[in-house]
Short mmCIF file of N, CA and C in Angstrom, two decimals:
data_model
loop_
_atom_site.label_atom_id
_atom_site.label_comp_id
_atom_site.label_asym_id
_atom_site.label_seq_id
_atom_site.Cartn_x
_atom_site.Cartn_y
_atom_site.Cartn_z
N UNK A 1 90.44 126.88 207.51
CA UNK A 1 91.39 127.81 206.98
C UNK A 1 92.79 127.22 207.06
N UNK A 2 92.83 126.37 207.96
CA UNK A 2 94.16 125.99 208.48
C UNK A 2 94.78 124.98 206.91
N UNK A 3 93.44 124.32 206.62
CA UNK A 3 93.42 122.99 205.72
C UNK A 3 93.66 123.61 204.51
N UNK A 4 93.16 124.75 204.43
CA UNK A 4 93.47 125.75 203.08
C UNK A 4 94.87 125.76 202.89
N UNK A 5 95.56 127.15 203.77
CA UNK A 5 96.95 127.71 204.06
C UNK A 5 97.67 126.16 203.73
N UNK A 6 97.21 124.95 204.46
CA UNK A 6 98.31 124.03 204.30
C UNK A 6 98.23 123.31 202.50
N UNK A 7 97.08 123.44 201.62
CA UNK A 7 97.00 123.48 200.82
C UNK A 7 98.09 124.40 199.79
N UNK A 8 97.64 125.84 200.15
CA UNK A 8 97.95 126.49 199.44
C UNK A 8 99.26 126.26 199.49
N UNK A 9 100.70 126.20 200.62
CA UNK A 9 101.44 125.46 200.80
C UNK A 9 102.42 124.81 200.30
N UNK A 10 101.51 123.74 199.61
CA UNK A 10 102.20 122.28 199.54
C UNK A 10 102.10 122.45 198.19
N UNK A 11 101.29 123.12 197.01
CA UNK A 11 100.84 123.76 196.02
C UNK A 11 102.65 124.27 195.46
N UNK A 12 102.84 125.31 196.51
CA UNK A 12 103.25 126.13 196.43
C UNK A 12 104.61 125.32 196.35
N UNK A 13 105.06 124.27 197.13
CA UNK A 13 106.45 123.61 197.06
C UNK A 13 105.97 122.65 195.96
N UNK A 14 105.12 122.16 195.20
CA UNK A 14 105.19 121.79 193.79
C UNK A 14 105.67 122.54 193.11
N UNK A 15 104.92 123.47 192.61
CA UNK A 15 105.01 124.31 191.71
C UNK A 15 106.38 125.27 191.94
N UNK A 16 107.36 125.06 192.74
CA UNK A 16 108.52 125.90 192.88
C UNK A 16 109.34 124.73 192.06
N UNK A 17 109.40 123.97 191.98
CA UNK A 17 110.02 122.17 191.45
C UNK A 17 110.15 122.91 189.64
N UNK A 18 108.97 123.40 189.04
CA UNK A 18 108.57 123.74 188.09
C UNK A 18 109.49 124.65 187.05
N UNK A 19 109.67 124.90 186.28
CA UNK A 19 110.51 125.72 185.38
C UNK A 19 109.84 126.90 185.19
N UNK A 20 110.53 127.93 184.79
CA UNK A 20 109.27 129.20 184.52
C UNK A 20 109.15 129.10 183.05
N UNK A 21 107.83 129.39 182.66
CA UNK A 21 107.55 129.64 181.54
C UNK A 21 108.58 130.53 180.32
N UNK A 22 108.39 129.98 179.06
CA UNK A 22 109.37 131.16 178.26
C UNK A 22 108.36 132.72 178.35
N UNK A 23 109.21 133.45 177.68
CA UNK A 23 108.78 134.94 177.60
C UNK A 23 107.75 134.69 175.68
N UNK A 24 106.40 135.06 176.09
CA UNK A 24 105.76 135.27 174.87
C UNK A 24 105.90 136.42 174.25
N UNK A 25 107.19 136.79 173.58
CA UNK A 25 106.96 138.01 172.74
C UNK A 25 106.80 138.00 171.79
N UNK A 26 106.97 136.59 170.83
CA UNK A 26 106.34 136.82 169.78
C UNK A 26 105.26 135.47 169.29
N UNK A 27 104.13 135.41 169.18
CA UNK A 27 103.39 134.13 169.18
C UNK A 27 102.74 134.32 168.10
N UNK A 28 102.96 135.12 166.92
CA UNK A 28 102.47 134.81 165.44
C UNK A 28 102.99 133.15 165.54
N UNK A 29 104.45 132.85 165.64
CA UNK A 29 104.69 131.52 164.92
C UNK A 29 103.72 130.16 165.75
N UNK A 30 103.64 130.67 166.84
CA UNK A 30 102.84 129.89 167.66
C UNK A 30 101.22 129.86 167.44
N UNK A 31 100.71 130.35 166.75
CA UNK A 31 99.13 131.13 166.55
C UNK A 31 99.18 130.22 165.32
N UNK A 32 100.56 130.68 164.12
CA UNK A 32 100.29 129.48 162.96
C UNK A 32 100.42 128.16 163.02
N UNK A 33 101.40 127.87 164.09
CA UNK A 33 100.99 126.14 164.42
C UNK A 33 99.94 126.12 164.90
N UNK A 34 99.27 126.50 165.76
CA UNK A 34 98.11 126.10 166.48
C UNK A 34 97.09 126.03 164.76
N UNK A 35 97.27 126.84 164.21
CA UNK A 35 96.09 127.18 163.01
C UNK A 35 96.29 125.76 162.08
N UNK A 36 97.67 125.67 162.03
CA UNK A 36 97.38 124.47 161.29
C UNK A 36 97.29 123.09 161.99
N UNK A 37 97.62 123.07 163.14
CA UNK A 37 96.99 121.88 163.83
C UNK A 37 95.50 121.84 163.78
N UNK A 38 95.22 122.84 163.74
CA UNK A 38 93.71 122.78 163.77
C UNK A 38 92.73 122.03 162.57
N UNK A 39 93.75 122.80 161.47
CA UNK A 39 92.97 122.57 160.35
C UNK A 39 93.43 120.71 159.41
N UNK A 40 94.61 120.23 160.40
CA UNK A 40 94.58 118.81 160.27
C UNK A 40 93.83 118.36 160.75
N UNK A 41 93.57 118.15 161.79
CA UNK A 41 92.37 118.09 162.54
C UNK A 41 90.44 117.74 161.86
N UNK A 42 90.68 119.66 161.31
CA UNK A 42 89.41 119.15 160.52
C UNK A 42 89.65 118.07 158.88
N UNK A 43 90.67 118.12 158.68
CA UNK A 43 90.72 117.10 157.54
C UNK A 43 91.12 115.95 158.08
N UNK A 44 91.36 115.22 159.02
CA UNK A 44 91.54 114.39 159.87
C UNK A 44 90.11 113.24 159.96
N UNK A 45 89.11 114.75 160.73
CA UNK A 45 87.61 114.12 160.84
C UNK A 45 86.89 113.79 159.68
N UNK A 46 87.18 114.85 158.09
CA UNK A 46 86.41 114.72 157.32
C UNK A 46 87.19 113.11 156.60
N UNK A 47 88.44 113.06 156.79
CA UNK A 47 88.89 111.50 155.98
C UNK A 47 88.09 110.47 156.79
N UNK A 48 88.09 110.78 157.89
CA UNK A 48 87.28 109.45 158.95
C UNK A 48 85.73 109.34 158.65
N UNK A 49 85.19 110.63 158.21
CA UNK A 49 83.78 110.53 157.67
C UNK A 49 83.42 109.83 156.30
N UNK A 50 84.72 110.05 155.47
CA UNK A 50 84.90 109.48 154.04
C UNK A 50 85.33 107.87 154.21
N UNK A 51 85.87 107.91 155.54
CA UNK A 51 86.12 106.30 155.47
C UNK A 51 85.19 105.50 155.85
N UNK A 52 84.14 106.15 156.91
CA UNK A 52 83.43 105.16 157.19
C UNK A 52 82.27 105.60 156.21
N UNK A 53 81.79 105.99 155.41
CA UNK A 53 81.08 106.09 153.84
C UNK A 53 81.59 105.20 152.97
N UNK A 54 82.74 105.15 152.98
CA UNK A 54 82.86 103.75 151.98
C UNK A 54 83.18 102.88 152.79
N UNK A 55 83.44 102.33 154.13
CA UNK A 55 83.13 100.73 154.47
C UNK A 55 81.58 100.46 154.16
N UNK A 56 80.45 101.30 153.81
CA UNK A 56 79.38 100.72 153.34
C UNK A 56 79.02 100.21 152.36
N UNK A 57 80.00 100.53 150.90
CA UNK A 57 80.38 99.98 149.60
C UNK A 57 80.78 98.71 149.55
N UNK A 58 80.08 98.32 148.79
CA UNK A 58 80.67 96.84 148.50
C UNK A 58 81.90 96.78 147.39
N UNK A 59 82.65 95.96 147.35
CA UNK A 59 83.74 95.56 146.47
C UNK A 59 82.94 95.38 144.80
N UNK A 60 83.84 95.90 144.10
CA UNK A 60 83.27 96.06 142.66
C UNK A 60 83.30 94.10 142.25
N UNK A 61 82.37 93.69 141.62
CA UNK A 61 82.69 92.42 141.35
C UNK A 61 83.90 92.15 140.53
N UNK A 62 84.73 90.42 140.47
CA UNK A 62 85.79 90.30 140.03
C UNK A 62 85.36 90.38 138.73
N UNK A 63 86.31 90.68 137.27
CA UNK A 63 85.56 90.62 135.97
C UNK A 63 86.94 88.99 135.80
N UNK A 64 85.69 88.17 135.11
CA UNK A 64 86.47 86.80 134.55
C UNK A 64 87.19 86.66 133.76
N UNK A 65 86.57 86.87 132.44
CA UNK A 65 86.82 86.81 130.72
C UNK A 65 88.15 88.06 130.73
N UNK A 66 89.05 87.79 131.56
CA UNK A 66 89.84 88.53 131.37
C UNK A 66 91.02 89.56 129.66
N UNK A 67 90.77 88.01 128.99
CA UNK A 67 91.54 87.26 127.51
C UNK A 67 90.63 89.00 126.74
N UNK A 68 89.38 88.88 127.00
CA UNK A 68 88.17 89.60 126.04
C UNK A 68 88.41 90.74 126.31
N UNK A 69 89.22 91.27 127.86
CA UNK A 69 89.32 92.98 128.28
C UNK A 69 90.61 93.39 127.89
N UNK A 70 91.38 91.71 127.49
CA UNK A 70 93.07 92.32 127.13
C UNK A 70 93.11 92.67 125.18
N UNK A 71 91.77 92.03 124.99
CA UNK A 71 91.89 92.05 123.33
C UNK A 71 91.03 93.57 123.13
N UNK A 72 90.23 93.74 124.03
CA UNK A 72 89.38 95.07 123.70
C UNK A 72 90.75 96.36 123.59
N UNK A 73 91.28 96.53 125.24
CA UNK A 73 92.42 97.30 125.23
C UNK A 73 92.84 97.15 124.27
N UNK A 74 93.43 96.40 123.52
CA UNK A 74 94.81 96.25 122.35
C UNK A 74 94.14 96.83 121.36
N UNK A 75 92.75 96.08 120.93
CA UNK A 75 92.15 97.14 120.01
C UNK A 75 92.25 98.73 120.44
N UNK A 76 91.60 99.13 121.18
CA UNK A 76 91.73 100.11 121.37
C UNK A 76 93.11 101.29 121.31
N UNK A 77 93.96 100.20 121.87
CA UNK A 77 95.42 101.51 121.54
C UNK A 77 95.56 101.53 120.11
N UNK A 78 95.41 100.13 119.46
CA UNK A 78 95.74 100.28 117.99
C UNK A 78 94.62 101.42 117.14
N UNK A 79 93.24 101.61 117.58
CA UNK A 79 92.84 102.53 116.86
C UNK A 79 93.02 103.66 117.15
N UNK A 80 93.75 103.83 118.64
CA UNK A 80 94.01 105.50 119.11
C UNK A 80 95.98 105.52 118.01
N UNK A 81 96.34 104.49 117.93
CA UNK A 81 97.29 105.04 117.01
C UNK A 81 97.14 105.01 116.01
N UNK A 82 95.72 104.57 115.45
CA UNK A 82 95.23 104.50 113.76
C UNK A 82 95.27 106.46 113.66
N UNK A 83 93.93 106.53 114.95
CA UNK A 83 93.52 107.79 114.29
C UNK A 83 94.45 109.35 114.62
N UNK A 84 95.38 108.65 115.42
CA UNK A 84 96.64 109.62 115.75
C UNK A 84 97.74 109.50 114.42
N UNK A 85 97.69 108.82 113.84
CA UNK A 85 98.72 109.03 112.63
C UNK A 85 97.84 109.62 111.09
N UNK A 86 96.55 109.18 111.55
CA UNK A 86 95.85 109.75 110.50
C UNK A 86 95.13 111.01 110.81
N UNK A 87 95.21 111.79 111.97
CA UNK A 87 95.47 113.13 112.42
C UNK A 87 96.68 113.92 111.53
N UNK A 88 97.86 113.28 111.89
CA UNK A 88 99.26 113.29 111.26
C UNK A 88 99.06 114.15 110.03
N UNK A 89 98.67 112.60 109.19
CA UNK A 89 98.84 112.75 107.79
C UNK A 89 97.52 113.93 107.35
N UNK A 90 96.21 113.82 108.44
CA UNK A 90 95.53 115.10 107.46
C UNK A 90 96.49 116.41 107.86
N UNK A 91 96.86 116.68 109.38
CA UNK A 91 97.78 117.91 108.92
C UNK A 91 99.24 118.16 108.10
N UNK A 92 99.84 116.93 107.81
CA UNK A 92 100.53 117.71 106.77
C UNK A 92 99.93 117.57 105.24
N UNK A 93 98.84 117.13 105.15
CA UNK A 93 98.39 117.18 104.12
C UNK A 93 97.12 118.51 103.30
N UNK A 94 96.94 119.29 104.82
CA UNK A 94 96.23 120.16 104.97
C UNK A 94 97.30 121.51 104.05
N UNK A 95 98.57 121.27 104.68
CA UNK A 95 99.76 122.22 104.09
C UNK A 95 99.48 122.55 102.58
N UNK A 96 99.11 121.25 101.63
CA UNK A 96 99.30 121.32 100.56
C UNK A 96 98.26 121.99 99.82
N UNK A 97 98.48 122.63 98.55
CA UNK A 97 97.96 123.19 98.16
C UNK A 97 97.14 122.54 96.92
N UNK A 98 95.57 122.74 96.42
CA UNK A 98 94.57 121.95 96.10
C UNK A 98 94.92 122.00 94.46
N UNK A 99 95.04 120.77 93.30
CA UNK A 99 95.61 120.94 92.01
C UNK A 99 94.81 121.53 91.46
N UNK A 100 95.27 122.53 90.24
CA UNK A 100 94.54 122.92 89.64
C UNK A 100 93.61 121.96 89.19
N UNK A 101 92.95 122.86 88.46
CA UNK A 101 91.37 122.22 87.71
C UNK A 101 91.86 121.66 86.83
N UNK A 102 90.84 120.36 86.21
CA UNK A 102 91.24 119.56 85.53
C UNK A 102 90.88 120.30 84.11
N UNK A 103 91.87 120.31 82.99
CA UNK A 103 91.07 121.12 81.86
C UNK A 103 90.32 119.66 80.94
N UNK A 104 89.88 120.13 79.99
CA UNK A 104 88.94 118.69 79.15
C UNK A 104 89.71 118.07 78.53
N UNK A 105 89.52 116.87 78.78
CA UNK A 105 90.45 115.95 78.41
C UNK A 105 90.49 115.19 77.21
N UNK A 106 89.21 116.04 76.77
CA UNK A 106 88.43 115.06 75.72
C UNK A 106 89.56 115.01 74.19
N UNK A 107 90.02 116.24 73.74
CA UNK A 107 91.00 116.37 72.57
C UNK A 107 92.16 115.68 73.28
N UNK A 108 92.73 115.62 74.41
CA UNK A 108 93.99 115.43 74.69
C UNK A 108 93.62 113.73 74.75
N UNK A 109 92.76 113.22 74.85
CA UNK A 109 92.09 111.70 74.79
C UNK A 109 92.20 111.14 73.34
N UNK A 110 91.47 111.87 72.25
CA UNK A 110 91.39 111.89 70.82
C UNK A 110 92.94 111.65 70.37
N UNK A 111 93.81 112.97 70.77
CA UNK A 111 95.49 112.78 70.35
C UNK A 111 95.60 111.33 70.74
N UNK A 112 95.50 111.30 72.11
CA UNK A 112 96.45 109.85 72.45
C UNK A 112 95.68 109.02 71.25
N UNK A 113 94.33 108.60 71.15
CA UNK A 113 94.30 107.25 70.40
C UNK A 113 94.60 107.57 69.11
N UNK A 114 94.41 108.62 68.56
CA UNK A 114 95.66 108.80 67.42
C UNK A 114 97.21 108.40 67.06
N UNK A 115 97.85 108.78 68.36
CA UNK A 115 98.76 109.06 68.37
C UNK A 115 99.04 107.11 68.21
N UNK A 116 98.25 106.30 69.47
CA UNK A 116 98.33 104.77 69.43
C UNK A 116 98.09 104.48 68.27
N UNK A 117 97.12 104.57 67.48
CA UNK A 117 96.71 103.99 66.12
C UNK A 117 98.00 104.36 65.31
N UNK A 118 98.58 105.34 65.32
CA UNK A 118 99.48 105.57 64.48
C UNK A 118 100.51 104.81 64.37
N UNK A 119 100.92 104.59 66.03
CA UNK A 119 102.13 103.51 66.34
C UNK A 119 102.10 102.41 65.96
N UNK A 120 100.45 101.74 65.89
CA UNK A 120 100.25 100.20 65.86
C UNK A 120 100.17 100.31 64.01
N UNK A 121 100.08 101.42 63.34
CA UNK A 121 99.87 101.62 62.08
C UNK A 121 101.46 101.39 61.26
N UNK A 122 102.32 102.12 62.20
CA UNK A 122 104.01 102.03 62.06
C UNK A 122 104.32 100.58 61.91
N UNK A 123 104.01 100.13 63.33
CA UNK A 123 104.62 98.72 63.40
C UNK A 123 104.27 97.57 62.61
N UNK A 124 102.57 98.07 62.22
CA UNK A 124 102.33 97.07 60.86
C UNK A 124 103.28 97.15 59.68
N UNK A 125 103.78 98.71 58.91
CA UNK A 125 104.32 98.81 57.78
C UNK A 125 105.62 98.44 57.94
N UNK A 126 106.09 98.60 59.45
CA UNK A 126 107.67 97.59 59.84
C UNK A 126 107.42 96.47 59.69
N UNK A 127 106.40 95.99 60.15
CA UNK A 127 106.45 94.07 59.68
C UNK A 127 106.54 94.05 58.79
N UNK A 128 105.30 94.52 57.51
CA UNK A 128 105.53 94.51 56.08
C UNK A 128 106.81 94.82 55.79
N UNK A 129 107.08 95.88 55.99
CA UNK A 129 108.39 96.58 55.14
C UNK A 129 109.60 95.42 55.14
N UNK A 130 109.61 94.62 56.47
CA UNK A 130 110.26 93.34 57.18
C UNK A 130 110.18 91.99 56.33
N UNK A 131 108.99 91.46 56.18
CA UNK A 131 108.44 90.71 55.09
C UNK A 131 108.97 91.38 53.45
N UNK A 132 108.95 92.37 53.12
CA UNK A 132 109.44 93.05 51.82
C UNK A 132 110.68 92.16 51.28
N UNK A 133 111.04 93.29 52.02
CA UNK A 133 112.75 92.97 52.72
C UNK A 133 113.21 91.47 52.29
N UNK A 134 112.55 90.73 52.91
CA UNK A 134 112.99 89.39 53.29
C UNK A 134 112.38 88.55 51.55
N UNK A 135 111.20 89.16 50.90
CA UNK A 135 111.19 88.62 49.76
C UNK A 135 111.49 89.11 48.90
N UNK A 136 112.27 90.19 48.75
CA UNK A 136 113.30 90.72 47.97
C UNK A 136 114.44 90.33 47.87
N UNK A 137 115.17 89.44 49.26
CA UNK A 137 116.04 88.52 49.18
C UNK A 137 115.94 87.25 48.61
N UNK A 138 114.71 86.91 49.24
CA UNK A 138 114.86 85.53 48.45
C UNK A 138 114.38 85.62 46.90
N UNK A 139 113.70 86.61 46.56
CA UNK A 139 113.54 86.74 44.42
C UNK A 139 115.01 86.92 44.38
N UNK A 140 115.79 87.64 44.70
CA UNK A 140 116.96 87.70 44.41
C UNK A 140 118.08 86.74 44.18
N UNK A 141 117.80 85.81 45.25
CA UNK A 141 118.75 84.76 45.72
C UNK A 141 118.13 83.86 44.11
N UNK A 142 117.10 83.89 44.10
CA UNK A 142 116.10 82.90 43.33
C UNK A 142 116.65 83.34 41.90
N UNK A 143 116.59 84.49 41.85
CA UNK A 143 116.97 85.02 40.24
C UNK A 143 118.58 84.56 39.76
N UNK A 144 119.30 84.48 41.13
CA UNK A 144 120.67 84.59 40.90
C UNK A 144 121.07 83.18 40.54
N UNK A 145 120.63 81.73 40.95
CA UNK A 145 120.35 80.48 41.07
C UNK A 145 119.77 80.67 39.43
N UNK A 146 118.92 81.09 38.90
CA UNK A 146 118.40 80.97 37.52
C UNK A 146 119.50 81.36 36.68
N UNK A 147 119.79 82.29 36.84
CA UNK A 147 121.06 83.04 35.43
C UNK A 147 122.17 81.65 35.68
N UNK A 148 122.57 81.62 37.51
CA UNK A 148 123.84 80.96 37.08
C UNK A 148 123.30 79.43 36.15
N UNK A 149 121.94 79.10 36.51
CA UNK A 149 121.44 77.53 35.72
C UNK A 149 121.50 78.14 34.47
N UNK A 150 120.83 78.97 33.79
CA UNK A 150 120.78 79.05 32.48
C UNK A 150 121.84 79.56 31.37
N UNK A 151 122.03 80.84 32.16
CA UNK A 151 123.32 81.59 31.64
C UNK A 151 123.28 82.55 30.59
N UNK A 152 121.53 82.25 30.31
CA UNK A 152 121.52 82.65 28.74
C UNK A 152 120.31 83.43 28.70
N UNK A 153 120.35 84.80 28.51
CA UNK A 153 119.00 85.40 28.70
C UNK A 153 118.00 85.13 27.55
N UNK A 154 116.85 84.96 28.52
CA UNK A 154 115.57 83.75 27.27
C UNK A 154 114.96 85.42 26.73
N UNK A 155 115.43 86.61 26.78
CA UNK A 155 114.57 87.29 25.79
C UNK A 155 116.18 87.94 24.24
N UNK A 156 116.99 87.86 24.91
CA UNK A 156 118.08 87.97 23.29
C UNK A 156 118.73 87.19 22.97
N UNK A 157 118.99 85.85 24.00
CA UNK A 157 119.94 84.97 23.57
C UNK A 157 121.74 85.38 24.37
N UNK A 158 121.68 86.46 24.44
CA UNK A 158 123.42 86.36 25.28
C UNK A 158 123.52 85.40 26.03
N UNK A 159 124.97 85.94 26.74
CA UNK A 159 125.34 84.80 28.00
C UNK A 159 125.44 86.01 28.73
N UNK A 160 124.94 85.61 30.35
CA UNK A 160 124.41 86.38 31.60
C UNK A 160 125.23 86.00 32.47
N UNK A 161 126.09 87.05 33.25
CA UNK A 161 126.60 87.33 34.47
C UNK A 161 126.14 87.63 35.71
N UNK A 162 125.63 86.69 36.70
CA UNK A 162 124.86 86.79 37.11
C UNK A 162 125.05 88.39 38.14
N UNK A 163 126.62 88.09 38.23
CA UNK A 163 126.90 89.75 39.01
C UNK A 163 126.26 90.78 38.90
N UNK A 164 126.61 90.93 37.00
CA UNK A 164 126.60 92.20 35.85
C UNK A 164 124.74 92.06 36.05
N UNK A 165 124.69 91.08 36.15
CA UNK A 165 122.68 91.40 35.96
C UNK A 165 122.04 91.84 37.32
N UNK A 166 122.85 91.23 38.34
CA UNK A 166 122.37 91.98 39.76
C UNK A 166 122.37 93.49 39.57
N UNK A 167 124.03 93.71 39.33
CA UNK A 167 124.30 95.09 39.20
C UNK A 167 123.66 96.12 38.46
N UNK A 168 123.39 95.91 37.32
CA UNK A 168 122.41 96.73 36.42
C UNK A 168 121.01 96.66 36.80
N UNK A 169 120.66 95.56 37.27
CA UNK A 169 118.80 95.41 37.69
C UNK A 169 118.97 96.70 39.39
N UNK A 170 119.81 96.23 39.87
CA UNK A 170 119.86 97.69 40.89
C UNK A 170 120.09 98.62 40.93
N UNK A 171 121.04 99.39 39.60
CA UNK A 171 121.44 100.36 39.31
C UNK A 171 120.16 101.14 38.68
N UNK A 172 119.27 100.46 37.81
CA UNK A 172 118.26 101.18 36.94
C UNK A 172 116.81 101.46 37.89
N UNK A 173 116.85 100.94 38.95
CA UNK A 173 115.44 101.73 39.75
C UNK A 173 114.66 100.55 40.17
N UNK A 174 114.77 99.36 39.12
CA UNK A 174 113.47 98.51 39.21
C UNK A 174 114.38 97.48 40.51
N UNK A 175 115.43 97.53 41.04
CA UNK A 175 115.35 96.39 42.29
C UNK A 175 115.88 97.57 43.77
N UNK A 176 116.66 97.20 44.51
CA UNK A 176 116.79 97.59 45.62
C UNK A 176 117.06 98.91 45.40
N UNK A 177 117.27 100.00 46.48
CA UNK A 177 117.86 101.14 46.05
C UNK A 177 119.42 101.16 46.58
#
């Protein structure tokens, strides 16, 4: 008993050394740390369970042909921006509204090659008319060269001006108008 009392004691001059405890009046905030210490804790153990699950994994092998994974990628963005602009264009093309119906084309086909034949029909009677033209000058030039050589018309015998004979052969209908 003695060994006790001197126990209890010597206990007793420790624990006077000691600070007193704070006053617990309010230990919600203390209840939620403890709660979430806790619950690091369990995510603590479950990362250590996840880690040693994959030190049993092996390393993915190295890939070589590196050149072949940089040309695949590139393809690849280029067709994600093929089919992203041609997304694009079907929606604003969706906006538009569908043309009417085609009506038959078949008479409006007929006009046109009419209408062509006619043109290429024009431009023939312009060449001719062109050619006319041009040998109406030269009978003329030709006729005018004769009177001034002869002078003398071979159906009465006068003397011919070659002017006065231009002038009257155009005045009466039968040369230019």
């Amino acid at each position: 008993l003695a060994t006790l009392a001197q126990k209890t004691r010597e206990e007793s001059i420790n624990l006077s050394g000691l600070t007193t405890p704070p006053d617990l009046f309010d230990t919600r905030r203390l209840s939620d740390i403890i709660s979430r210490i806790h619950e690091a804790e369990v995510r603590r153990r479950r990362c250590h369970k996840y880690a040693a699950t994959l030190s049993y994994v092996s390393a993915p092998p190295a890939i070589q042909p590196l050149e072949a994974l940089n040309l695949l990628i590139s393809r690849l963005k280029t067709a994600e921006n093929d089919v992203s602009n041609k997304k694009h264009r079907v929606k604003m093309l969706e906006r538009l509204t569908a043309p009417p119906e085609s009506a038959d084309t078949k008479k409006l086909e007929r006009l046109i090659i009419r209408m062509e034949e006619s043109r290429q029909k024009v431009d023939r009677l312009v060449t001719e008319a062109n050619k006319n033209r041009q040998a109406a000058v030269n009978t003329e030039a030709e006729l005018r060269r004769f009177i001034e050589q002869t002078r003398i018309c071979p159906t009465c015998g006068q003397e011919m001006d070659p002017e006065q004979f231009m002038s009257n052969a155009l005045n009466t209908g039968r040369g230019r108008p």
